Coordinates of C-alpha atoms and ligand atoms in Angstrom, one line a residue:
M22 CA -22.1 7.0 14.5
S23 CA -20.6 8.6 17.6
D24 CA -19.1 12.1 17.8
N25 CA -15.5 10.6 17.9
A26 CA -16.2 8.6 14.7
K27 CA -13.1 8.9 12.4
V28 CA -13.3 9.9 8.7
W29 CA -11.4 7.4 6.5
F30 CA -10.4 8.1 2.9
I31 CA -9.7 4.9 1.1
T32 CA -8.3 4.4 -2.5
G33 CA -9.3 1.3 -4.5
S34 CA -12.5 0.6 -2.6
S35 CA -14.1 -1.5 -5.3
T36 CA -12.6 -4.9 -4.5
G37 CA -10.2 -6.7 -2.3
F38 CA -8.6 -5.0 0.7
G39 CA -10.2 -1.7 -0.1
R40 CA -13.7 -3.2 -0.2
S41 CA -13.2 -5.2 2.9
L42 CA -11.8 -2.2 4.8
T43 CA -14.6 0.1 3.7
E44 CA -17.2 -2.4 4.9
A45 CA -15.3 -3.1 8.2
V46 CA -14.9 0.6 8.9
L47 CA -18.6 1.3 8.4
K48 CA -19.6 -1.6 10.6
H49 CA -17.2 -0.2 13.2
G50 CA -19.2 3.1 13.2
D51 CA -16.7 5.3 11.4
R52 CA -17.3 7.4 8.3
V53 CA -15.7 6.6 4.9
V54 CA -15.0 8.4 1.7
A55 CA -14.7 5.2 -0.5
T56 CA -13.0 6.0 -3.7
A57 CA -12.9 3.9 -6.9
R58 CA -12.4 4.3 -10.6
K59 CA -16.0 3.1 -11.0
P60 CA -17.8 4.4 -7.9
E61 CA -21.1 2.8 -9.1
Q62 CA -19.5 -0.5 -7.9
L63 CA -20.1 0.9 -4.4
D64 CA -23.8 1.6 -4.9
S65 CA -25.2 -1.1 -2.7
L66 CA -22.9 -0.1 0.2
M67 CA -23.8 3.6 -0.2
Q68 CA -27.5 2.6 0.0
Q69 CA -26.8 0.7 3.2
Y70 CA -24.9 3.6 4.8
P71 CA -26.3 6.8 3.2
V72 CA -25.0 9.1 6.0
A73 CA -21.7 7.5 7.0
A74 CA -20.4 6.7 3.5
K75 CA -19.7 8.7 0.4
A76 CA -18.5 7.2 -2.9
V77 CA -16.2 9.3 -5.0
R78 CA -14.6 8.7 -8.4
L79 CA -10.8 8.5 -8.1
D80 CA -8.2 7.2 -10.5
V81 CA -5.0 7.7 -8.5
T82 CA -3.1 8.4 -11.7
N83 CA -5.3 11.4 -12.5
P84 CA -4.1 14.5 -10.5
Q85 CA -7.4 16.3 -11.0
D86 CA -9.4 13.3 -9.7
V87 CA -7.1 13.3 -6.6
R88 CA -7.8 17.0 -5.8
D89 CA -11.5 16.7 -6.5
A90 CA -11.9 13.6 -4.4
I91 CA -10.1 15.2 -1.4
K92 CA -12.3 18.3 -1.7
A93 CA -15.4 16.1 -1.9
A94 CA -14.3 14.4 1.4
I95 CA -13.7 17.7 3.2
D96 CA -17.1 19.1 1.9
A97 CA -18.9 16.0 3.1
F98 CA -17.3 15.4 6.5
G99 CA -15.1 18.4 7.2
R100 CA -11.9 16.4 7.9
I101 CA -9.8 13.3 7.1
D102 CA -8.5 11.2 9.9
V103 CA -7.2 8.2 8.1
L104 CA -5.8 8.0 4.6
V105 CA -5.4 4.5 3.2
N106 CA -3.3 4.3 0.0
N107 CA -4.5 1.0 -1.2
A108 CA -5.1 1.2 -4.9
G109 CA -2.6 -1.0 -6.8
F110 CA -2.0 -3.9 -9.1
A111 CA 0.8 -6.4 -9.8
S112 CA 3.1 -6.5 -12.8
V113 CA 4.7 -9.9 -13.4
G114 CA 7.7 -10.8 -15.5
A115 CA 11.5 -10.9 -15.4
I116 CA 13.1 -7.4 -15.2
E117 CA 14.2 -7.7 -18.8
E118 CA 10.8 -8.9 -20.0
V119 CA 8.6 -6.1 -18.7
S120 CA 8.4 -3.2 -21.2
D121 CA 9.4 0.3 -20.3
A122 CA 5.8 1.5 -20.7
A123 CA 4.6 -1.3 -18.4
V124 CA 7.2 -0.4 -15.8
R125 CA 6.1 3.2 -15.8
R126 CA 2.4 2.2 -15.6
Q127 CA 3.2 0.1 -12.6
F128 CA 5.0 3.0 -10.9
E129 CA 2.2 5.5 -11.9
T130 CA -0.4 3.6 -9.9
N131 CA 1.5 1.9 -7.0
F132 CA 4.0 4.6 -6.3
F133 CA 3.3 8.0 -7.9
G134 CA -0.5 7.6 -7.3
A135 CA 0.0 7.0 -3.6
L136 CA 2.6 9.8 -3.4
D137 CA 0.3 12.3 -5.1
V138 CA -2.7 11.4 -2.8
T139 CA -0.5 11.6 0.3
R140 CA 1.0 15.0 -0.7
A141 CA -2.5 16.4 -1.5
V142 CA -4.0 15.2 1.8
L143 CA -1.1 16.3 4.0
P144 CA -2.1 20.0 4.2
T145 CA -5.4 18.9 5.8
L146 CA -3.7 16.6 8.3
R147 CA -1.1 19.3 9.2
Q148 CA -3.8 21.8 9.8
Q149 CA -5.6 19.3 12.0
R150 CA -2.3 18.4 13.8
S151 CA -3.6 14.8 13.6
G152 CA -4.1 11.9 11.2
H153 CA -2.9 8.5 10.2
I154 CA -1.6 7.4 6.8
L155 CA -1.8 3.7 6.0
N156 CA 0.3 2.8 3.0
I157 CA -0.6 -0.7 1.6
S158 CA 2.8 -2.0 0.6
S159 CA 3.4 -5.8 0.5
V160 CA 5.8 -8.4 1.9
G161 CA 7.3 -7.6 -1.6
G162 CA 8.1 -4.1 -0.2
F163 CA 10.6 -5.6 2.2
A164 CA 11.9 -8.6 0.3
S165 CA 12.0 -8.8 -3.5
F166 CA 11.1 -11.8 -5.6
G167 CA 12.2 -12.9 -9.1
A168 CA 9.5 -12.2 -11.7
L169 CA 7.9 -9.6 -9.4
G170 CA 10.9 -7.2 -9.4
I171 CA 9.0 -4.3 -10.9
Y172 CA 6.0 -4.7 -8.6
C173 CA 8.4 -5.0 -5.6
A174 CA 10.4 -1.9 -6.7
T175 CA 7.2 0.2 -6.5
K176 CA 6.5 -1.1 -3.0
F177 CA 10.2 -0.6 -1.9
A178 CA 9.8 3.0 -3.2
L179 CA 6.6 3.4 -1.2
E180 CA 8.3 2.1 1.9
G181 CA 11.2 4.5 1.5
V182 CA 8.9 7.5 1.3
S183 CA 6.8 6.2 4.1
E184 CA 9.7 5.7 6.5
A185 CA 10.9 9.3 5.8
L186 CA 7.4 10.7 6.0
A187 CA 6.8 9.1 9.4
K188 CA 9.8 11.0 10.8
E189 CA 8.8 14.3 9.1
V190 CA 5.2 14.3 10.3
S191 CA 5.5 12.7 13.7
P192 CA 6.1 16.1 15.4
L193 CA 2.9 17.3 13.8
G194 CA 0.8 14.6 15.4
I195 CA 0.5 12.5 12.2
K196 CA 1.2 8.8 12.1
V197 CA 2.3 6.6 9.3
T198 CA 2.0 2.8 9.1
I199 CA 3.3 0.6 6.2
V200 CA 1.1 -2.5 5.8
E201 CA 2.9 -5.6 4.3
P202 CA 0.4 -8.3 3.4
G203 CA 1.5 -11.8 2.2
A204 CA -0.9 -13.6 -0.1
F205 CA -4.5 -12.6 0.4
R206 CA -7.6 -13.7 -1.4
T207 CA -8.4 -10.6 -3.4
A208 CA -8.7 -9.9 -7.2
I209 CA -5.0 -9.2 -7.5
N210 CA -4.0 -12.5 -9.1
G211 CA -6.9 -12.5 -11.5
Q212 CA -7.6 -10.2 -14.5
A213 CA -5.7 -7.3 -12.9
L214 CA -2.3 -9.1 -13.2
A215 CA -0.2 -7.3 -15.8
I216 CA 1.7 -9.8 -17.9
P217 CA 4.4 -9.0 -20.5
D218 CA 3.4 -9.5 -24.2
T219 CA 6.6 -11.2 -25.0
R220 CA 8.5 -13.7 -22.9
I221 CA 12.2 -14.6 -23.0
D222 CA 12.9 -18.3 -23.1
D223 CA 16.1 -17.9 -21.0
Y224 CA 14.0 -16.9 -18.0
A225 CA 11.6 -19.9 -18.3
D226 CA 13.3 -21.8 -15.5
S227 CA 14.1 -18.9 -13.1
T228 CA 10.9 -16.9 -13.3
G229 CA 8.5 -18.7 -15.7
G230 CA 6.9 -20.8 -12.9
I231 CA 5.9 -17.7 -10.9
L232 CA 3.2 -16.6 -13.3
Q233 CA 1.7 -20.1 -13.2
W234 CA 1.9 -20.2 -9.4
L235 CA 0.3 -16.8 -9.1
E236 CA -2.6 -17.8 -11.4
S237 CA -3.0 -21.2 -9.6
M238 CA -3.2 -19.4 -6.3
D239 CA -6.0 -17.1 -7.5
G240 CA -8.9 -17.7 -5.1
K241 CA -6.8 -20.1 -2.9
Q242 CA -4.5 -17.5 -1.1
P243 CA -4.5 -18.2 2.7
G244 CA -5.1 -14.6 3.8
D245 CA -8.6 -13.4 4.5
P246 CA -9.0 -9.7 3.5
D247 CA -11.8 -9.2 6.1
K248 CA -9.4 -10.2 8.9
A249 CA -6.7 -7.9 7.4
A250 CA -9.3 -5.1 7.6
E251 CA -9.9 -5.8 11.3
A252 CA -6.1 -5.7 11.9
M253 CA -5.8 -2.4 10.2
I254 CA -8.6 -0.9 12.3
Q255 CA -6.8 -2.3 15.4
V256 CA -3.7 -0.4 14.3
V257 CA -5.6 2.9 13.8
E258 CA -7.2 2.5 17.2
S259 CA -3.9 1.8 18.9
D260 CA -2.1 4.4 21.0
K261 CA 1.2 3.1 19.7
P262 CA 0.7 2.0 16.1
P263 CA 3.7 0.3 14.4
L264 CA 5.6 1.8 11.5
R265 CA 5.3 -1.6 9.8
L266 CA 2.5 -4.2 10.1
A267 CA 3.1 -7.6 8.4
L268 CA -0.1 -9.4 7.6
G269 CA -0.2 -13.2 7.3
A270 CA 2.2 -15.9 8.5
D271 CA 3.8 -16.0 5.1
A272 CA 4.7 -12.3 5.4
V273 CA 6.0 -12.8 8.9
E274 CA 8.2 -15.7 7.9
T275 CA 9.5 -14.1 4.8
I276 CA 10.4 -10.8 6.6
A277 CA 12.1 -12.7 9.4
A278 CA 14.2 -14.7 6.9
K279 CA 15.3 -11.5 5.1
L280 CA 16.2 -9.8 8.4
E281 CA 18.3 -12.8 9.4
S282 CA 20.1 -13.0 6.0
V283 CA 20.8 -9.2 6.0
R284 CA 22.1 -9.4 9.5
A285 CA 24.4 -12.3 8.6
E286 CA 25.8 -10.6 5.5
L287 CA 26.3 -7.3 7.3
D288 CA 28.3 -9.1 10.0
A289 CA 30.3 -11.2 7.6
W290 CA 31.4 -8.1 5.6
K291 CA 31.4 -5.6 8.5
Q292 CA 35.2 -4.9 8.5
V293 CA 35.3 -4.4 4.8
S294 CA 32.4 -2.0 5.1
I295 CA 33.9 -0.1 8.0
D296 CA 37.4 0.2 6.6
T297 CA 36.2 2.6 3.8
A298 CA 36.3 5.8 5.9
F299 CA 39.0 8.4 5.7
E300 CA 41.6 7.8 8.5
G301 CA 40.4 9.3 11.7
A302 CA 37.0 10.4 10.4
A303 CA 34.1 10.3 12.9
V304 CA 31.3 8.0 11.6
G305 CA 27.9 7.1 13.2
A306 CA 24.4 6.0 12.1
I307 CA 22.7 8.2 9.5
G308 CA 19.4 9.9 10.3
G309 CA 18.0 8.8 13.6
Ligands
LIG404 N1 -3.8 -9.5 -2.3 C1 -2.6 -9.7 -2.0 O1 -2.1 -10.8 -1.8 C2 -1.7 -8.5 -1.7 C3 -0.5 -8.7 -1.1 C4 0.3 -7.6 -0.9 C5 -0.1 -6.4 -1.2 N2 -1.3 -6.2 -1.8 C6 -1.7 -4.8 -2.2 O2 -3.0 -4.5 -1.7 C7 -3.5 -3.4 -2.5 C8 -4.9 -3.8 -2.9 O3 -4.9 -4.9 -3.8 P1 -5.9 -6.1 -3.6 O4 -5.1 -7.3 -3.2 O5 -7.1 -5.8 -2.8 O6 -6.3 -6.4 -5.1 P2 -7.6 -6.0 -5.9 O7 -8.8 -6.7 -5.4 O8 -7.3 -6.2 -7.4 O9 -7.9 -4.5 -5.6 C9 -7.1 -3.5 -6.2 C10 -7.8 -2.2 -6.2 O10 -7.0 -1.1 -6.7 C11 -7.8 -0.4 -7.6 N3 -7.0 0.3 -8.6 C12 -6.1 -0.2 -9.5 N4 -5.6 0.8 -10.2 C13 -6.1 1.9 -9.8 C14 -6.0 3.3 -10.1 N5 -5.2 3.7 -11.1 N6 -6.8 4.2 -9.5 C15 -7.6 3.8 -8.5 N7 -7.8 2.5 -8.1 C16 -7.1 1.6 -8.8 C17 -8.7 -1.4 -8.2 O11 -9.8 -0.7 -8.8 P3 -10.6 -1.3 -10.1 O12 -11.7 -2.1 -9.6 O13 -11.1 0.0 -10.8 O14 -9.6 -2.0 -11.0 C18 -9.1 -2.2 -7.0 O15 -10.1 -1.5 -6.2 C19 -2.6 -3.2 -3.7 O16 -1.8 -2.1 -3.4 C20 -1.7 -4.5 -3.6 O17 -0.4 -4.2 -4.2 C21 -2.1 -7.2 -2.1

């Protein structure tokens, strides 16, 4: 462990991307506060890296857990250099099929959880005048898919916040990267999938196949989470990290297709769009 070893704070370290990233970061020589709802799942890793790693209990939907875990990280290592908002799960079903309670549960973890952790870590990063926030979105945070609309909505929300945050904190030396994986071989399509209790027959043709497809893909997804972890480390080590990082050829192709279709539609309807201003009003791009 060198003096310039970074301190990572990772949510959802028990399985999948979070687990792969925790292991890769430790092999890389950095320090990790690996958080999980059941930190005992990280025992073997903690025994392997007793100095560089600390396991902390954290359910991202529990505000007290969030504050306690951040305090534990600062107590252990004195700083946080990289925050990875990774904890999440997928809710499947047509928009009308997913219950209101299930929609809110999905947002509580994937969006409000990540938002709470981010806002609670920001004072530390601002004080340091440095840091990098990696928000694990999805290709579904850029393009939405039938039967995954609620999941995608949480990731769109995360991307909206991340884009604004990047602009707000860049002058303070803090970087933000949105990670958009395609299909990776993690536990996400297994028992963690949230499925509606009641299905509506009318959606059987349009969205019914997706659930079967997701379940059939379990364990066969093309993406390797260990390679994704290496890509994320590369981004954190980069002098010019991207705002968005797509992971997997499936993500690259899907995002490129969406960009093309948005461009074509924008151009086709451009005059109708432009003609809505008051006569003589000056209009330019919003934000910057
Ligand atoms: N795999 C993919 O194809 C894919 C594609 C795009 C995006 N993603 C995103 O990648 C992230 C990680 O998912 P994964 O694919 O690695 O799936 P995973 O293997 O199921 O891992 C999900 C992790 O999130 C944790 N988690 C769930 N709810 C939590 C909560 N309330 N508080 C704290 N931790 C919680 C789980 O902990 P427990 O062990 O306690 O359940 C687990 O560690 C998610 O945000 C997901 O949306 C995955």
